[in-house]
Amino acid sequence: MRMDRRDFLRGAAGAGCALAFGLKFFHFSDDPKAYAAEVEQLVRSTCSPNCTGACGFKARITGGRISTLIQAADYPEDSYNPRGCLRGLSMMDLIYGKDRLKYPLIRTGARGSGQFRRATWDEALDYAAGKLKEITEKYGPEAIASTIQVPGTGYVQKGALVALAGLAHWTMHHGYDQNGDLPMFWPMTFGVQSEELESLEWINARTTLIFGSNVIQTRLPDAHHLLEAKRRGRVIVVDPDFCSTAAKADEWMPIKADTDAALGLGMAKIIIDRKLYDAAFLQDFTDFPIFVRQDTGKRLLAGEVPALAADAETRIIPDYRRLFVVRSDNAFQILDPEKLNPTHAELEGEYEVTLADGQTIKVETVFTALQKTLAAYTLDKVAAITGCDPQQIERVTVDAANNGPLHIIYGASNYQWYNGDLKGRALSLLPVLTGSIGKSGAGISTYAGQYRIRFNVKSWWFPEGSKLNWVAYLHFLQGKGPGYPQNGIKAMVGGWGNPFDQHNMSNRLKERATSGELEFILTTDFQMSTSCMWSDVVLPAPSWYEKYDLTATILHPYLQLQQPAIKPLFESKSELWIFRELAKRINPAFEQHFFPQLDENEAALKVIELLLATGGFETAGITLDMLKKGPVRLHSPAPGDRQVPFYEQVQHRVPFPPPSYPAPIKATAQFLRSGRIEFYKDEDLFLKEGEQLPVHKETYAETEYKVNPAAREKYRFRFVTKNSLYRVHSTHSNNTILLELQDNKAKVFLNPNDAEKQGIKNGELVKIYNDRGKTRAYAVLDPGCSAGTAIFEEGWWSRYLGDESYNSLTSPWIKPLHEIYFVPGIWSPTTVWNECLVDVRRMSA
């Protein structure tokens, strides 16, 4: 058969699509007999980088070595089968690659030099424990900072570090805000860390609006559900750039970067003006009927109204609730924060009220106040701010309001801005106004890693006597803030991450390591990452195909077992074993929590049984034996245990918010004093900043331009980092298979007109820089890239960038509103990667 080059490429493209949308062409038999005689075993485990995929894989073992990784395809719902991508399929390149750590290392040269000596486990652990005890004695235990990344990828091994840190009273950074993945609109509006539809629910939406999320590239195992949602309804992508997801959508709405709040508010105005909203939903489940004082901006309290004061005095409510006022049946009434019964409350209204102190004031409902705010967001004004076509805005809005359920996917690249919370609050208006909350195929979702802890982990993570000194990572970078130790942070203990490359202002870490301000750095990993290079002690851990663990994600809400397909390579030991050994050396009493009588695998299995037994409603009835047979759905209030956010609140009328593990409900319920979805925030700082309701604000006004007014002219490119098809953040940066597919080159995407002005040609090496730092990449001229933007694919180790760092360009901006409360990983200052201006120049040959 003759095949020319075009036919070959067409076939290759088809295979590529199969890879992206479920790999239906690459389904392997589960029957070992179907393979050659040398196959010894197929072992099921879970691919577990920070990608939200959590794809089940079977490792084919030949001669004691993983020879092939095969998609497990054993999920009870066929739509989830098979799952996986080229990154997961090529994991052997990391397991057996040249960067694999073989044995414990102790630094001998300068930090970052890569000069280490081989050590025994006892020697390395004794040395590390001695340093940690020394720092504790000099500065206090809180001078030791630890961090874990994405707990959903490993509840057992990561919980071991949390338990040790708590027993030793160390400082802890939460990975969600450290990585800039914390969407702050969630606690502000819904009182939760985050909530998302599982991907199988996407197909039940009739309108899907995607803001700044490139699902086709970043959610490969689930992308086919988006295409099915398009077949059943409509998919509209709102993005400054013509990304691959925009290419697959029914419509693309090109928008000026960071103006989504204005668009959301303009769309909300259209819905309200045309009375396309669900009034009954707003009356019962939102704060829209609550009255606000026009004199102070504060919500009217029942105790301030003479006719309600006596009743309010006798009511018993939790400390985190308040008794607010609504109007129904032509009279002011107390809104019960502990019940979501039908209220028939007025949505609109302005009244004069005489208070208990004799003062007469004017009040208005939140809905009336919102309408006044929205008056500024006319169609023409919004079109001018966003650059969107006004007719398209109007048509898409009306169509979305009339064709529900509506689902919004709000991507991390869109909320990783200083005012990303305002955008999230504004965009949340759309599903709330249309009643697209708490039902199948409806809501707003943010997919960024596997941070959500899906069940109660207290029994393993927080032993008796545990005390963690939580410090937001940005406060660590700034060297000040709530909880920041009096004597500073002198040691870092971590794993499962690469902060010396991958985190905000990574160059600042290197400066502290070089100066000696950080006196000790300990890292566990299975390969020699940049962070290992900067450590004093490096301890080799297994990959996720060499140990037991428990995993869960939101995109498909299954609990899955990680289990060793091969024995840990070389001298690597599981993190549970490592931190148990450290615990014993730091304080022998600590060891008892870690099942010291059992070997590391038996101990891990015992922890899994403990977590399942004490995990609460979500894990009830799930056993280890069930997980050994395959994935098991976590329980939820929705029919079929489907992951439908706020189903219990809306369908069973349970007050907001649902729990966000591991925080107690009193910690998060304080964000929603009314027990309902809240768009009006009356804390003093919200009022001072004029953000009691969502508004649009100018990009860089409180950051780059405020610190350096000359930046308006000096640095004209927005520096936006996006996820790569070939990496999961920093994981796979050194994967030789994937490096070859990228020509071994880091790339920055530029608009051709911008490149021409800068004298840059396609493929040329360019310098990206500002006053804080610099990096380098090869230019790709892309007409789909919006003007004035430099898009860099994040995750590169510094050794591929001339020892420079793309994160040296960023700054640890903190929005003061994010410091009003502090609940770790829920309401906390969060890294805003994209609030960054740079210039791009051609580098000399």
CSV table of N, CA, C and O in Angstrom, one decimal, residues 98-99 101 103-118 500 510 513-514 528-538 798-799 803:
chain,number,residue,atom,x,y,z
A,98,LYS,N,18.3,9.2,33.8
A,98,LYS,CA,19.6,9.5,34.3
A,98,LYS,C,19.6,10.4,35.6
A,98,LYS,O,20.5,10.5,36.3
A,99,ASP,N,18.4,11.0,35.8
A,99,ASP,CA,18.3,11.9,37.0
A,99,ASP,C,17.7,11.2,38.2
A,99,ASP,O,17.5,11.8,39.3
A,101,LEU,N,17.4,9.4,41.5
A,101,LEU,CA,18.2,9.4,42.8
A,101,LEU,C,18.3,8.0,43.2
A,101,LEU,O,17.4,7.2,43.3
A,103,TYR,N,20.6,7.0,46.1
A,103,TYR,CA,20.9,6.8,47.6
A,103,TYR,C,21.0,8.2,48.2
A,103,TYR,O,21.0,9.2,47.6
A,104,PRO,N,21.0,8.2,49.6
A,104,PRO,CA,21.0,9.5,50.3
A,104,PRO,C,22.3,10.3,49.9
A,104,PRO,O,23.4,9.7,49.7
A,105,LEU,N,22.1,11.6,49.9
A,105,LEU,CA,23.2,12.5,49.6
A,105,LEU,C,23.4,13.6,50.6
A,105,LEU,O,22.4,14.1,51.2
A,106,ILE,N,24.6,13.9,50.9
A,106,ILE,CA,24.9,15.1,51.8
A,106,ILE,C,25.8,16.0,51.0
A,106,ILE,O,26.8,15.6,50.4
A,107,ARG,N,25.4,17.3,51.0
A,107,ARG,CA,26.1,18.3,50.2
A,107,ARG,C,27.6,18.5,50.7
A,107,ARG,O,27.8,18.6,51.9
A,108,THR,N,28.5,18.6,49.7
A,108,THR,CA,29.9,18.9,50.1
A,108,THR,C,30.4,20.2,49.5
A,108,THR,O,31.3,20.8,50.0
A,109,GLY,N,29.8,20.7,48.4
A,109,GLY,CA,30.2,21.9,47.8
A,109,GLY,C,29.2,23.1,48.1
A,109,GLY,O,28.3,22.9,49.0
A,110,ALA,N,29.3,24.2,47.3
A,110,ALA,CA,28.4,25.3,47.5
A,110,ALA,C,27.0,24.9,47.1
A,110,ALA,O,26.8,24.0,46.3
A,111,ARG,N,26.0,25.5,47.8
A,111,ARG,CA,24.6,25.2,47.4
A,111,ARG,C,24.4,25.5,46.0
A,111,ARG,O,24.8,26.6,45.5
A,112,GLY,N,23.7,24.6,45.3
A,112,GLY,CA,23.4,24.8,43.9
A,112,GLY,C,24.5,24.2,43.0
A,112,GLY,O,24.3,24.1,41.8
A,113,SER,N,25.6,23.9,43.6
A,113,SER,CA,26.8,23.4,42.7
A,113,SER,C,26.6,21.9,42.3
A,113,SER,O,27.3,21.5,41.3
A,114,GLY,N,25.7,21.2,43.0
A,114,GLY,CA,25.5,19.8,42.6
A,114,GLY,C,26.6,18.9,43.2
A,114,GLY,O,26.7,17.7,42.8
A,115,GLN,N,27.4,19.4,44.1
A,115,GLN,CA,28.5,18.6,44.7
A,115,GLN,C,28.0,17.9,46.0
A,115,GLN,O,27.7,18.6,47.0
A,116,PHE,N,27.8,16.6,46.0
A,116,PHE,CA,27.3,15.8,47.1
A,116,PHE,C,28.2,14.6,47.3
A,116,PHE,O,29.0,14.2,46.4
A,117,ARG,N,28.1,14.0,48.4
A,117,ARG,CA,28.7,12.7,48.7
A,117,ARG,C,27.6,11.7,49.0
A,117,ARG,O,26.6,12.0,49.6
A,118,ARG,N,27.9,10.5,48.7
A,118,ARG,CA,27.0,9.4,49.0
A,118,ARG,C,27.0,9.2,50.5
A,118,ARG,O,28.1,9.2,51.1
A,500,PHE,N,12.6,25.7,44.0
A,500,PHE,CA,13.7,26.5,43.5
A,500,PHE,C,13.6,26.7,42.0
A,500,PHE,O,14.5,27.4,41.5
A,510,LYS,N,17.0,31.1,46.3
A,510,LYS,CA,18.4,30.9,46.0
A,510,LYS,C,19.2,31.9,46.8
A,510,LYS,O,20.3,31.6,47.3
A,513,ALA,N,19.3,30.9,50.3
A,513,ALA,CA,20.2,29.7,50.5
A,513,ALA,C,21.6,30.1,50.4
A,513,ALA,O,22.5,29.6,51.1
A,514,THR,N,22.0,31.0,49.5
A,514,THR,CA,23.4,31.4,49.3
A,514,THR,C,23.9,32.2,50.4
A,514,THR,O,25.0,32.0,50.9
A,528,MET,N,16.8,14.0,40.7
A,528,MET,CA,17.6,15.1,41.1
A,528,MET,C,17.1,16.4,40.4
A,528,MET,O,17.6,16.9,39.4
A,529,SER,N,16.1,17.0,41.0
A,529,SER,CA,15.5,18.3,40.6
A,529,SER,C,16.4,19.4,41.0
A,529,SER,O,17.4,19.3,41.7
A,530,THR,N,16.0,20.6,40.5
A,530,THR,CA,16.8,21.8,40.9
A,530,THR,C,16.7,22.0,42.4
A,530,THR,O,17.7,22.4,43.0
A,531,SER,N,15.6,21.8,43.0
A,531,SER,CA,15.5,22.0,44.5
A,531,SER,C,16.4,21.0,45.2
A,531,SER,O,17.0,21.3,46.2
A,532,CYS,N,16.6,19.8,44.7
A,532,CYS,CA,17.6,18.9,45.3
A,532,CYS,C,19.0,19.4,45.2
A,532,CYS,O,19.8,19.3,46.1
A,533,MET,N,19.3,20.1,44.0
A,533,MET,CA,20.6,20.6,43.8
A,533,MET,C,20.9,21.7,44.9
A,533,MET,O,22.1,21.9,45.2
A,534,TRP,N,19.9,22.4,45.4
A,534,TRP,CA,20.1,23.5,46.3
A,534,TRP,C,19.9,23.0,47.8
A,534,TRP,O,19.9,23.8,48.7
A,535,SER,N,19.8,21.7,48.0
A,535,SER,CA,19.6,21.2,49.3
A,535,SER,C,20.9,20.7,50.0
A,535,SER,O,21.9,20.5,49.3
A,536,ASP,N,20.8,20.6,51.3
A,536,ASP,CA,21.9,20.1,52.1
A,536,ASP,C,21.9,18.6,52.2
A,536,ASP,O,22.9,17.9,52.3
A,537,VAL,N,20.7,18.1,52.3
A,537,VAL,CA,20.5,16.6,52.4
A,537,VAL,C,19.4,16.2,51.4
A,537,VAL,O,18.3,16.9,51.4
A,538,VAL,N,19.6,15.2,50.6
A,538,VAL,CA,18.7,14.7,49.6
A,538,VAL,C,18.4,13.3,49.9
A,538,VAL,O,19.3,12.5,50.0
A,798,SER,N,15.7,25.1,35.6
A,798,SER,CA,16.6,26.2,35.3
A,798,SER,C,17.8,25.7,34.4
A,798,SER,O,18.4,26.5,33.7
A,799,ARG,N,18.2,24.4,34.5
A,799,ARG,CA,19.3,24.0,33.7
A,799,ARG,C,19.0,24.0,32.2
A,799,ARG,O,19.9,24.0,31.4
A,803,ASP,N,20.5,28.4,33.5
A,803,ASP,CA,20.5,28.6,34.9
A,803,ASP,C,19.7,29.9,35.4
A,803,ASP,O,19.9,30.4,36.5
